[in-house]
Coordinates of C-alpha atoms in Angstrom, one line a residue:
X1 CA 0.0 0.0 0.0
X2 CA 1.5 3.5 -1.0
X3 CA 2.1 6.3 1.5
X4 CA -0.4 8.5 -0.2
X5 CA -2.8 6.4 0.0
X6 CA -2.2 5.1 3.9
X7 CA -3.1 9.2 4.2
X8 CA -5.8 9.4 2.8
X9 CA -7.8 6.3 5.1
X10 CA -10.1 8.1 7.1
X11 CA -9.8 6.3 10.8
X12 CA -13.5 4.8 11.6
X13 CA -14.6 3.1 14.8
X14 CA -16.8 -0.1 14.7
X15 CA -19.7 2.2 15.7
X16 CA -19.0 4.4 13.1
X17 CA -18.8 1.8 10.6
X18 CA -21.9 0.0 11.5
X19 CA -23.9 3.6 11.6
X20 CA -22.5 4.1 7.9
X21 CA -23.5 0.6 7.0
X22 CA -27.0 0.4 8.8
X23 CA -27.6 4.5 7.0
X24 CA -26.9 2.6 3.7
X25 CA -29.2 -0.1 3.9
X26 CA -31.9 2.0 5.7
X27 CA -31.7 4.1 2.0
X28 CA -32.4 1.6 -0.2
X29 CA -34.6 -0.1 2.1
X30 CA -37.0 2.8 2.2
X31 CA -36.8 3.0 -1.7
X32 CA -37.6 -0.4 -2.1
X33 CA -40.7 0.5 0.3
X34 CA -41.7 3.9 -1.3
X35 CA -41.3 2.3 -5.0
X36 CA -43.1 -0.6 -4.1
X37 CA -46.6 2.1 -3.1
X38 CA -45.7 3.7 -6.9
X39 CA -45.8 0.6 -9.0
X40 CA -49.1 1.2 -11.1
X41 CA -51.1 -0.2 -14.4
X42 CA -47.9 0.1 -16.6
X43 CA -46.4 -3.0 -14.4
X44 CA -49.3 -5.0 -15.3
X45 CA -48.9 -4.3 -18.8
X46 CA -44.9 -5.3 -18.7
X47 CA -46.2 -8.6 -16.9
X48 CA -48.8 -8.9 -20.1
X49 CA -45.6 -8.5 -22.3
X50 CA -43.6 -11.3 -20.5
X51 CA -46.4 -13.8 -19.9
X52 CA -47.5 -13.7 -23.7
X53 CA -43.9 -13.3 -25.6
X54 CA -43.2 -16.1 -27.8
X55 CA -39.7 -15.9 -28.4
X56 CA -37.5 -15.0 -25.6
X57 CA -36.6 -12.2 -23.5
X58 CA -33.7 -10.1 -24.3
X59 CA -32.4 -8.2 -21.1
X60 CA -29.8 -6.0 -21.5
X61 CA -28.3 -3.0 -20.2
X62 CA -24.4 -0.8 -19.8
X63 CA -22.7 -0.9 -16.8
X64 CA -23.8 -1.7 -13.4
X65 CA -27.5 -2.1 -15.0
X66 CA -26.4 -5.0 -17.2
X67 CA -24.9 -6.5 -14.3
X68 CA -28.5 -6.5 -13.0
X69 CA -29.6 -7.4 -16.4
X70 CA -27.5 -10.4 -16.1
X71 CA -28.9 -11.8 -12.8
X72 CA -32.6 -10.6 -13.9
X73 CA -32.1 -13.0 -17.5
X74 CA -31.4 -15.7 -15.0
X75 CA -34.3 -15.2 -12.8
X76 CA -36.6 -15.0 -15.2
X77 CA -34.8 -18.2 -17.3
X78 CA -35.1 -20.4 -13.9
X79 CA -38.5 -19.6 -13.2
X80 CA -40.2 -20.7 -16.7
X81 CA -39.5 -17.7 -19.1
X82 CA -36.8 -18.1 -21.5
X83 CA -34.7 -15.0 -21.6
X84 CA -31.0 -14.1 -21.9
X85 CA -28.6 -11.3 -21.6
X86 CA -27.3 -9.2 -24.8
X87 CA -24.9 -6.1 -24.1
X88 CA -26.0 -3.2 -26.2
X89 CA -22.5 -3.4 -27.4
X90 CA -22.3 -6.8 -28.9
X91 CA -25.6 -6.5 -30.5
X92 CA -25.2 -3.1 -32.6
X93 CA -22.1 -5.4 -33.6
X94 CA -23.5 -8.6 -35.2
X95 CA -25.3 -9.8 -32.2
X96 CA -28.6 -8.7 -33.2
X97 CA -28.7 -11.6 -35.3
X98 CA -30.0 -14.3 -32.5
X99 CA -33.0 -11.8 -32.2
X100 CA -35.8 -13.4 -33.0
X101 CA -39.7 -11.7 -34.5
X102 CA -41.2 -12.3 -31.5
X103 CA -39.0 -11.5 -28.5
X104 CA -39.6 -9.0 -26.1
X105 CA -37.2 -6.9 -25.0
X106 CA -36.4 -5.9 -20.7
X107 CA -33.9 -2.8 -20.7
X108 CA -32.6 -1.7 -17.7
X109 CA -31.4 1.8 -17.3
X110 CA -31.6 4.4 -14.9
X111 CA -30.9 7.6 -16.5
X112 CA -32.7 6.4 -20.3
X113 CA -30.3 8.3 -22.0
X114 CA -27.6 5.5 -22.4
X115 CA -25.8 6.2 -26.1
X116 CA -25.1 2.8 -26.2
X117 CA -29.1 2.4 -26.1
X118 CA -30.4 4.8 -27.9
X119 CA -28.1 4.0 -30.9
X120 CA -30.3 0.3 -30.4
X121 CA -33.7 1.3 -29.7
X122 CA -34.6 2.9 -33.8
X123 CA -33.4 -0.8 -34.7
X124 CA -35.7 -2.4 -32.2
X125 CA -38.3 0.0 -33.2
X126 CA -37.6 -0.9 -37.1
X127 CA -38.1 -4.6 -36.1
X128 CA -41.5 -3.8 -34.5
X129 CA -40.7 -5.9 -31.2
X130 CA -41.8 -4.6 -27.8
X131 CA -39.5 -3.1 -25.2
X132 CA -40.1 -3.0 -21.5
X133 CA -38.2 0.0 -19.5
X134 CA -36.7 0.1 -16.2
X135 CA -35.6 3.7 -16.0
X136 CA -35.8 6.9 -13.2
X137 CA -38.3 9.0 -15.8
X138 CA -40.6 7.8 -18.3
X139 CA -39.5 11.5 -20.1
X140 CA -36.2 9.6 -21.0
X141 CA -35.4 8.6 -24.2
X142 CA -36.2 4.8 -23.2
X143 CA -39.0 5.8 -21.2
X144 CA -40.9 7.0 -24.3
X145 CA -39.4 4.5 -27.1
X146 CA -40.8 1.3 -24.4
X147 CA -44.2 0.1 -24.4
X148 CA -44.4 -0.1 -20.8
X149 CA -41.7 2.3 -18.3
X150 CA -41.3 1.2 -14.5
X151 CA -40.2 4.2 -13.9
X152 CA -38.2 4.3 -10.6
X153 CA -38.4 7.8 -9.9
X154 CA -35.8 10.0 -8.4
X155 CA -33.1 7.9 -6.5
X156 CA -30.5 8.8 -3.8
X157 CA -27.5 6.9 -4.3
X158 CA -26.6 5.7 -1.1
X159 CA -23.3 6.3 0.2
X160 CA -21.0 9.6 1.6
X161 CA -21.2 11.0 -2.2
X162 CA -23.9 9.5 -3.6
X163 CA -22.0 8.9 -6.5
X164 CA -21.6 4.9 -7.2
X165 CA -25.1 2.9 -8.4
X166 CA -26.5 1.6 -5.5
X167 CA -30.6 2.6 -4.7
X168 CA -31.0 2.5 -8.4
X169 CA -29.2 -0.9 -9.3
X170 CA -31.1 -2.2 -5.8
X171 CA -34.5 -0.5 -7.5
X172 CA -33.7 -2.3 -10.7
X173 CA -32.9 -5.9 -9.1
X174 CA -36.0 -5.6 -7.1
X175 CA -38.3 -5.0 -9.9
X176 CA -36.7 -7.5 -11.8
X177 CA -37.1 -9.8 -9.4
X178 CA -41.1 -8.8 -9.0
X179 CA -41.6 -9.0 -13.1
X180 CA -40.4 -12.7 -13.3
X181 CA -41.8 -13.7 -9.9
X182 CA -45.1 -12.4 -10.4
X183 CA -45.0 -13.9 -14.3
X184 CA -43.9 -17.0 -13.2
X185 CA -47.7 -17.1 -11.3
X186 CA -49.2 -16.2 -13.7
X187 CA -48.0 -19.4 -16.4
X188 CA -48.6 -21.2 -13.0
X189 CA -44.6 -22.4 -13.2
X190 CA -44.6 -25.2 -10.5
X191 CA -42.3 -26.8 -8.1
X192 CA -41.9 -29.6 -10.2
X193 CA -41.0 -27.3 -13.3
X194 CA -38.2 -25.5 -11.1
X195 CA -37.0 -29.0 -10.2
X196 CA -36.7 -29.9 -13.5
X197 CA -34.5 -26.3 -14.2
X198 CA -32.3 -27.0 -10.8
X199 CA -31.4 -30.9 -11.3
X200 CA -27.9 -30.3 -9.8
X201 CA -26.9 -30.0 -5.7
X202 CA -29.3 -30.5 -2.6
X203 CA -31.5 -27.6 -3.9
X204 CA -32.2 -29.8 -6.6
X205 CA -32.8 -33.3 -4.3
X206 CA -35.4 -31.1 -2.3
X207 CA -37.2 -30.7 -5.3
X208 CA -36.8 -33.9 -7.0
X209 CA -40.0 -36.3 -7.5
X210 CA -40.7 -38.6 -4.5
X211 CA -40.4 -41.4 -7.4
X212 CA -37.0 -40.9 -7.9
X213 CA -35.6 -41.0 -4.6
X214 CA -37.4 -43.3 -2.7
X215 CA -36.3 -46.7 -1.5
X216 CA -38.5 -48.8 -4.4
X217 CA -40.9 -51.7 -2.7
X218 CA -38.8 -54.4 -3.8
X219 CA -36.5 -52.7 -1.2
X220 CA -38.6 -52.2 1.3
X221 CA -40.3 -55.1 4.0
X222 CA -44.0 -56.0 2.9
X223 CA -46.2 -58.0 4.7
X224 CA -50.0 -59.0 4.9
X225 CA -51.4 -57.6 7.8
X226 CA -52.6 -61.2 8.7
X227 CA -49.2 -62.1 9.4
X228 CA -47.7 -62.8 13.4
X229 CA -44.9 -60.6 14.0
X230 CA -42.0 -63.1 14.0
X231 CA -43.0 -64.4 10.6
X232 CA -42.7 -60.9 9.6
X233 CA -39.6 -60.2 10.9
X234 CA -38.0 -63.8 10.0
X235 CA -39.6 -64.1 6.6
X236 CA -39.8 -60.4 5.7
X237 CA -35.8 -59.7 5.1
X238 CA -34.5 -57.5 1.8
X239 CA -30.9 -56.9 1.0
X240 CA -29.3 -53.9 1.1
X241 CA -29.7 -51.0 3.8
X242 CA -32.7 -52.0 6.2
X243 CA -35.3 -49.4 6.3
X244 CA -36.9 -49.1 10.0
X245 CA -40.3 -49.9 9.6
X246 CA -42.8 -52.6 8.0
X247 CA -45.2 -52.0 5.2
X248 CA -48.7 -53.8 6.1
X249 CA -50.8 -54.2 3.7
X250 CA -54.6 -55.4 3.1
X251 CA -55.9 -58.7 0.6
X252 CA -56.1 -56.0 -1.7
X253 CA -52.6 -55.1 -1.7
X254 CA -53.4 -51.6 -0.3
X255 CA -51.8 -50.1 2.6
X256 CA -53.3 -50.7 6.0
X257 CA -50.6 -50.0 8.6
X258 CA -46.5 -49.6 9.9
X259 CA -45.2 -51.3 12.0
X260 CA -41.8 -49.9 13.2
X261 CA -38.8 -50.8 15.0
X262 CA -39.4 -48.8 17.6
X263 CA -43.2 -50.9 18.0
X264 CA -40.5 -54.1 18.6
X265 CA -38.7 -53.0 21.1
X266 CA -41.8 -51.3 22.8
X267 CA -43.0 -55.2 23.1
X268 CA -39.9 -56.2 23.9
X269 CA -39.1 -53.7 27.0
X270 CA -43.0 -55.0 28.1
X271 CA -42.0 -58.4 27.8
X272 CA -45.1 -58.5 25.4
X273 CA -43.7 -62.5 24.3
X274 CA -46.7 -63.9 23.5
X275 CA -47.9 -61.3 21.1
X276 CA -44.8 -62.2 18.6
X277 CA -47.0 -65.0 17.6
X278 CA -50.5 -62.8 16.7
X279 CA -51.6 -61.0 13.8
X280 CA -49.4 -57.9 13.6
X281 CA -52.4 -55.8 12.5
X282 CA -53.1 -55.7 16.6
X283 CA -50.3 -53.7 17.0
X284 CA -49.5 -51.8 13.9
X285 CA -50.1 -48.0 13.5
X286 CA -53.4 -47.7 11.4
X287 CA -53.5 -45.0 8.4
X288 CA -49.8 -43.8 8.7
X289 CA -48.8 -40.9 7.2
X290 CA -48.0 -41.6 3.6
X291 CA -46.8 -39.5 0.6
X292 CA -47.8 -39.7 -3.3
X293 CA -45.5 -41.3 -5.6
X294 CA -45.6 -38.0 -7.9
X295 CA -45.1 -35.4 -4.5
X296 CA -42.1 -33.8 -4.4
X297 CA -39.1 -34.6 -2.1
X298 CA -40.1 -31.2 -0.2
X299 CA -43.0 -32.3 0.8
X300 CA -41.8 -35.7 2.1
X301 CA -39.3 -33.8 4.1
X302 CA -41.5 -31.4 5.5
X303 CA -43.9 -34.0 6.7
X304 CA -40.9 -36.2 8.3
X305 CA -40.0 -32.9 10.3
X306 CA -43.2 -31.7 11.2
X307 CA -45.0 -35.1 12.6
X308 CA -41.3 -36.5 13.8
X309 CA -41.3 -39.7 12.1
X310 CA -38.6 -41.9 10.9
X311 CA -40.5 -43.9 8.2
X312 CA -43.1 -42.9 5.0
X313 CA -44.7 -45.0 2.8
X314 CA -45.1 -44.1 -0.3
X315 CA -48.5 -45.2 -2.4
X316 CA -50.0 -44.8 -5.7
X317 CA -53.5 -43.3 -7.0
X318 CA -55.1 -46.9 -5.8
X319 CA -53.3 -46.6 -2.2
X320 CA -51.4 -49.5 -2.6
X321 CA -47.0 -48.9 -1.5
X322 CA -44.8 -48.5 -4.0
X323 CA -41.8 -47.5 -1.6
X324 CA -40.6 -45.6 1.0
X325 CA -38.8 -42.1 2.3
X326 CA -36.5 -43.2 5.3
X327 CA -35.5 -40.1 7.3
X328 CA -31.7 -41.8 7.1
X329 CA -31.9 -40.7 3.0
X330 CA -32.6 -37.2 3.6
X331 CA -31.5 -36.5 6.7
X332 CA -28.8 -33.8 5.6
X333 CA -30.3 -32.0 2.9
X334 CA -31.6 -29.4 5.0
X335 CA -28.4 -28.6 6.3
X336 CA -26.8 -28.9 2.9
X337 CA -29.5 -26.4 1.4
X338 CA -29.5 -23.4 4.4
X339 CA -25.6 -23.5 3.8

């Protein structure tokens, strides 16, 4: 570090710091908050834009507003609307040529006046697709060439100068966030739809299909309900990891109890002998909880944790088990997801 600049630190106490830091987020907090009272009809018609397009969105933006335009193109791609990112740049340089008829396009800018976009928006204009604007005035340049301005109003930067994008790029995120959120409920994008987008890492576990994590039946130990207990637990054996509970099911093949190993040692502990040699249905927990085969691992999860149980069966349309979600399969993908 050079002696001119070792000068020209200013010395801060923690207080001092954390007052600084807690001013910052207290200003873009309360824009958030005050442009969140201002949004209006033109919102609904950017949604309209979004929900109907059927090409893909082109986001794009200079600076510390493509940036945003980056993260927003990947919101909105994750969430069910196909979008990408194209620098103003790159497409008055060839680019333009993956632009299809009938994309839409989401321009972020705060002041509107951006030369980089203005030289693009007679070209858009010429190629008859629709623009979207997130800009401070709809008076801009951009605010007039879109078809629907957010307009973010007057922004304080936050900061001892005010000078670096910070409310505004904060403004923009947020509204980004809000257009592919809200659109994503209105196509009705579902868990399982995400899932299928985020196949990778324990987010994408949580939000696989029950079907394709469960232990399948053949794994699992079935019985008729008829059965005694020890010809359950001497005939009833499967390879591989033991789950902790026993599948009971009806003539029909349906489910009609669990028994557990925790309901063997309970009899056990009572020196309960005799009823090793009755019909297990005495004993077994009637109507366990149970998840569908087509649920997603979420749900399973949730319903583990909320009811504290170590065992759930898994069954189809007709009720009858198909396989099971031991707690000892899923047990660290909360952990794994909240880190």
């Amino acid at each position: 570090m050079s002696a001119a600049f070792e000068r020209s630190v200013v010395p801060f106490t923690h207080f001092e710091q954390l007052r600084e830091a807690c001013a910052i987020l207290n200003i873009e907090g309360n824009a958030l908050l005050e442009l969140s009272r201002q949004l209006d009809e033109r919102f609904c018609t950017a949604l309209e834009l979004l929900a109907h397009c059927r090409g893909c969105v082109i986001v794009t933006g200079v600076g510390k507003a493509g940036l945003i335009g980056q993260k927003v193109a990947a919101t909105l791609s994750s969430t069910g609307t196909r979008a990408y990112f194209l620098h103003p740049t790159e497409a008055l340089h060839g680019d333009l040529g993956c632009v299809g008829p009938n994309d839409v396009w989401l321009i972020f800018s705060n002041s509107g006046e951006t030369d980089e976009l203005s030289r693009l928006l007679p070209i858009i204009r010429s190629q008859r697709q629709s623009i979207i604007a997130v800009t401070a005035s709809d008076a801009s340049t951009l605010g007039m060439q879109a078809d629907a301005t957010i307009s973010l109003g007057r922004l304080i930067e936050a900061g001892a100068h005010g000078l670096a994008p910070s409310t505004s790029t904060t403004a923009m995120l947020a509204i980004g966030d809000a257009l592919a959120l809200v659109v994503s409920q209105i196509k009705q994008f579902t868990p399982q739809q995400f899932a299928a987008f985020h196949p990778g890492g324990s987010l994408g576990r949580r939000l696989a299909s029950v079907r394709d994590v469960m232990r399948p039946i053949d794994q699992v130990r079935v019985a008729n309900e008829s059965s005694t207990i020890r010809e359950v637990f001497i005939s009833h054996s499967r390879p591989g990891r033991r789950t902790g509970a026993v599948i009971l099911v009806d003539e029909n093949g349906r489910l009609s109890g669990l028994f557990t190993d925790s309901d063997l040692a309970r009899l056990l502990e009572q020196r309960r002998d005799d009823q090793f040699d009755r019909s297990i249905s005495e004993v077994m927990t009637t109507r366990p909880l149970t998840v569908g085969v087509d649920a997603i691992l979420e749900e399973a999860m949730q319903l583990l944790s909320a009811k504290h149980v170590s065992e759930l069966p898994v069954i189809d349309d007709d009720g009858c088990p198909v396989g099971m979600i031991d707690i000892t399969d899923v047990i660290g993908l909360g952990k794994e997801a909240r880190t």
